[in-house]
């Protein structure tokens, strides 16, 4: 194999390996649901998200509260996982993002 191709493969981490990174930008509703159901229904059922008035007033508040609860629970969720749960809660309850 010519040397420049080997270097190119090394630099790109192989061909096609970059593809999984794309999905990171689109929140995953089902993963959000699974994370939420596994870690967050210990204390409250989803009913808490239908309170009037709701605690979060916007998507930033919701993200803040989810981040707070996740760290309070000792969960080491990365940004994608937090976004998935925010997305899940927003789609199923809050509808801040139209
Ligand atoms: C230790 C118990 C406990 C756990 C675990 C917990 N919560 Fe909560 N959560 C609460 C309580 C209690 C409230 C109501 C707080 C209030 O009224 O100030 C609440 C409220 C919320 C609210 C605001 C509800 C609203 O619309 O007013 C959100 C969002 C929320 N929790 C998300 C989560 C997420 C996401 C997780 C999992 C990472 C989680 N919670 C785990 C106890 C918990």
Tab-separated table of C-alpha atoms and ligand atoms in Angstrom:
chain	number	residue	atom	x	y	z
A	1	UNK	CA	0.000	0.000	0.000
A	2	UNK	CA	1.394	3.434	-0.870
A	3	UNK	CA	2.509	5.237	2.225
A	4	UNK	CA	0.206	8.230	1.778
A	5	UNK	CA	-2.855	5.965	1.753
A	6	UNK	CA	-1.750	4.326	4.983
A	7	UNK	CA	-1.330	7.754	6.560
A	8	UNK	CA	-4.724	8.828	5.249
A	9	UNK	CA	-6.352	5.714	6.740
A	10	UNK	CA	-4.655	6.353	10.062
A	11	UNK	CA	-5.721	9.977	10.074
A	12	UNK	CA	-9.368	9.159	9.392
A	13	UNK	CA	-9.393	6.211	11.734
A	14	UNK	CA	-10.078	3.867	8.849
A	15	UNK	CA	-12.712	4.373	6.207
A	16	UNK	CA	-16.332	4.724	7.234
A	17	UNK	CA	-15.513	4.752	10.935
A	18	UNK	CA	-16.579	8.388	11.134
A	19	UNK	CA	-20.196	7.476	10.327
A	20	UNK	CA	-21.410	6.634	13.878
A	21	UNK	CA	-20.520	10.171	14.934
A	22	UNK	CA	-23.324	11.500	12.745
A	23	UNK	CA	-26.055	9.988	14.841
A	24	UNK	CA	-24.807	11.930	17.871
A	25	UNK	CA	-26.510	15.087	16.602
A	26	UNK	CA	-29.968	13.549	16.443
A	27	UNK	CA	-31.382	12.766	19.890
A	28	UNK	CA	-32.547	9.184	20.307
A	29	UNK	CA	-36.068	9.073	21.760
A	30	UNK	CA	-35.969	5.382	22.599
A	31	UNK	CA	-32.622	5.623	24.339
A	32	UNK	CA	-33.937	8.619	26.274
A	33	UNK	CA	-36.978	6.606	27.296
A	34	UNK	CA	-34.839	3.657	28.409
A	35	UNK	CA	-32.465	5.883	30.405
A	36	UNK	CA	-35.369	7.685	32.018
A	37	UNK	CA	-37.264	4.501	32.864
A	38	UNK	CA	-34.173	2.830	34.267
A	39	UNK	CA	-32.910	5.700	36.395
A	40	UNK	CA	-35.571	8.294	37.020
A	41	UNK	CA	-38.798	6.525	37.899
A	42	UNK	CA	-37.342	5.483	41.254
A	43	UNK	CA	-38.939	8.518	42.870
A	44	UNK	CA	-41.517	9.879	40.480
A	45	UNK	CA	-43.728	8.530	37.784
A	46	UNK	CA	-43.907	10.589	34.585
A	47	UNK	CA	-46.917	12.272	36.215
A	48	UNK	CA	-44.518	14.789	37.801
A	49	UNK	CA	-43.967	16.206	34.318
A	50	UNK	CA	-47.637	17.078	33.981
A	51	UNK	CA	-47.791	19.300	37.045
A	52	UNK	CA	-49.289	22.737	36.687
A	53	UNK	CA	-47.264	24.861	36.864
A	54	UNK	CA	-44.326	22.783	35.709
A	55	UNK	CA	-40.955	23.546	37.248
A	56	UNK	CA	-39.064	24.002	33.953
A	57	UNK	CA	-40.203	27.007	31.927
A	58	UNK	CA	-38.225	26.190	28.828
A	59	UNK	CA	-35.910	23.681	27.210
A	60	UNK	CA	-32.865	25.169	28.995
A	61	UNK	CA	-34.548	24.739	32.379
A	62	UNK	CA	-35.447	21.172	31.459
A	63	UNK	CA	-31.858	20.427	30.449
A	64	UNK	CA	-30.649	21.968	33.694
A	65	UNK	CA	-33.031	19.879	35.831
A	66	UNK	CA	-32.217	16.655	33.967
A	67	UNK	CA	-28.489	17.351	34.378
A	68	UNK	CA	-29.010	18.061	38.075
A	69	UNK	CA	-30.994	14.877	38.715
A	70	UNK	CA	-28.558	12.761	36.739
A	71	UNK	CA	-25.595	13.982	38.763
A	72	UNK	CA	-27.600	13.803	41.988
A	73	UNK	CA	-28.155	10.130	41.169
A	74	UNK	CA	-24.437	9.640	40.538
A	75	UNK	CA	-25.096	8.864	36.876
A	76	UNK	CA	-22.265	9.765	34.581
A	77	UNK	CA	-24.378	10.622	31.586
A	78	UNK	CA	-22.548	12.199	28.710
A	79	UNK	CA	-24.016	15.060	26.706
A	80	UNK	CA	-25.703	12.740	24.216
A	81	UNK	CA	-27.430	10.782	26.947
A	82	UNK	CA	-28.636	13.959	28.636
A	83	UNK	CA	-29.907	15.268	25.290
A	84	UNK	CA	-31.741	11.976	24.678
A	85	UNK	CA	-33.583	12.231	27.997
A	86	UNK	CA	-34.325	15.942	27.463
A	87	UNK	CA	-35.627	15.079	24.002
A	88	UNK	CA	-37.699	12.204	25.360
A	89	UNK	CA	-39.268	14.334	28.109
A	90	UNK	CA	-39.879	17.229	25.756
A	91	UNK	CA	-41.535	15.058	23.120
A	92	UNK	CA	-43.642	13.100	25.588
A	93	UNK	CA	-44.555	15.893	28.031
A	94	UNK	CA	-43.327	19.461	27.808
A	95	UNK	CA	-43.294	20.291	24.100
A	96	UNK	CA	-41.016	23.316	24.551
A	97	UNK	CA	-39.459	22.679	21.149
A	98	UNK	CA	-42.187	23.053	18.553
B	1	LIG	C1	-34.419	10.930	44.632
B	1	LIG	C2	-35.703	10.991	43.954
B	1	LIG	C3	-35.692	11.444	42.500
B	1	LIG	C4	-34.996	10.899	41.467
B	1	LIG	C5	-34.083	9.688	41.480
B	1	LIG	C6	-35.287	11.693	40.302
B	1	LIG	N1	-36.158	12.686	40.614
B	1	LIG	FE1	-36.899	14.095	39.362
B	1	LIG	N2	-37.956	14.938	40.836
B	1	LIG	C7	-37.999	14.469	42.156
B	1	LIG	C8	-38.879	15.331	42.938
B	1	LIG	C9	-39.195	15.169	44.408
B	1	LIG	C10	-39.357	16.326	42.042
B	1	LIG	C11	-40.258	17.515	42.382
B	1	LIG	C12	-39.345	18.643	42.817
B	1	LIG	C13	-40.038	19.916	43.191
B	1	LIG	O1	-41.257	20.003	43.224
B	1	LIG	O2	-39.286	20.895	43.477
B	1	LIG	C14	-38.753	16.042	40.748
B	1	LIG	C15	-38.969	16.803	39.619
B	1	LIG	C16	-38.402	16.576	38.385
B	1	LIG	C17	-38.617	17.393	37.220
B	1	LIG	C18	-39.512	18.642	37.118
B	1	LIG	C19	-40.941	18.206	36.943
B	1	LIG	C20	-41.889	19.336	36.585
B	1	LIG	O3	-42.306	19.397	35.409
B	1	LIG	O4	-42.189	20.158	37.449
B	1	LIG	C21	-37.882	16.853	36.225
B	1	LIG	C22	-37.761	17.339	34.778
B	1	LIG	C23	-37.219	15.681	36.771
B	1	LIG	N3	-37.551	15.539	38.077
B	1	LIG	C24	-36.378	14.866	36.029
B	1	LIG	C25	-35.715	13.774	36.567
B	1	LIG	C26	-34.821	12.944	35.803
B	1	LIG	C27	-34.460	13.122	34.338
B	1	LIG	C28	-34.360	11.977	36.653
B	1	LIG	C29	-33.356	10.866	36.345
B	1	LIG	C30	-32.024	11.295	36.027
B	1	LIG	C31	-34.977	12.224	37.945
B	1	LIG	N4	-35.787	13.316	37.847
B	1	LIG	C32	-34.746	11.450	39.051
B	1	LIG	C33	-37.345	13.367	42.654
B	1	LIG	C34	-36.460	12.570	41.947
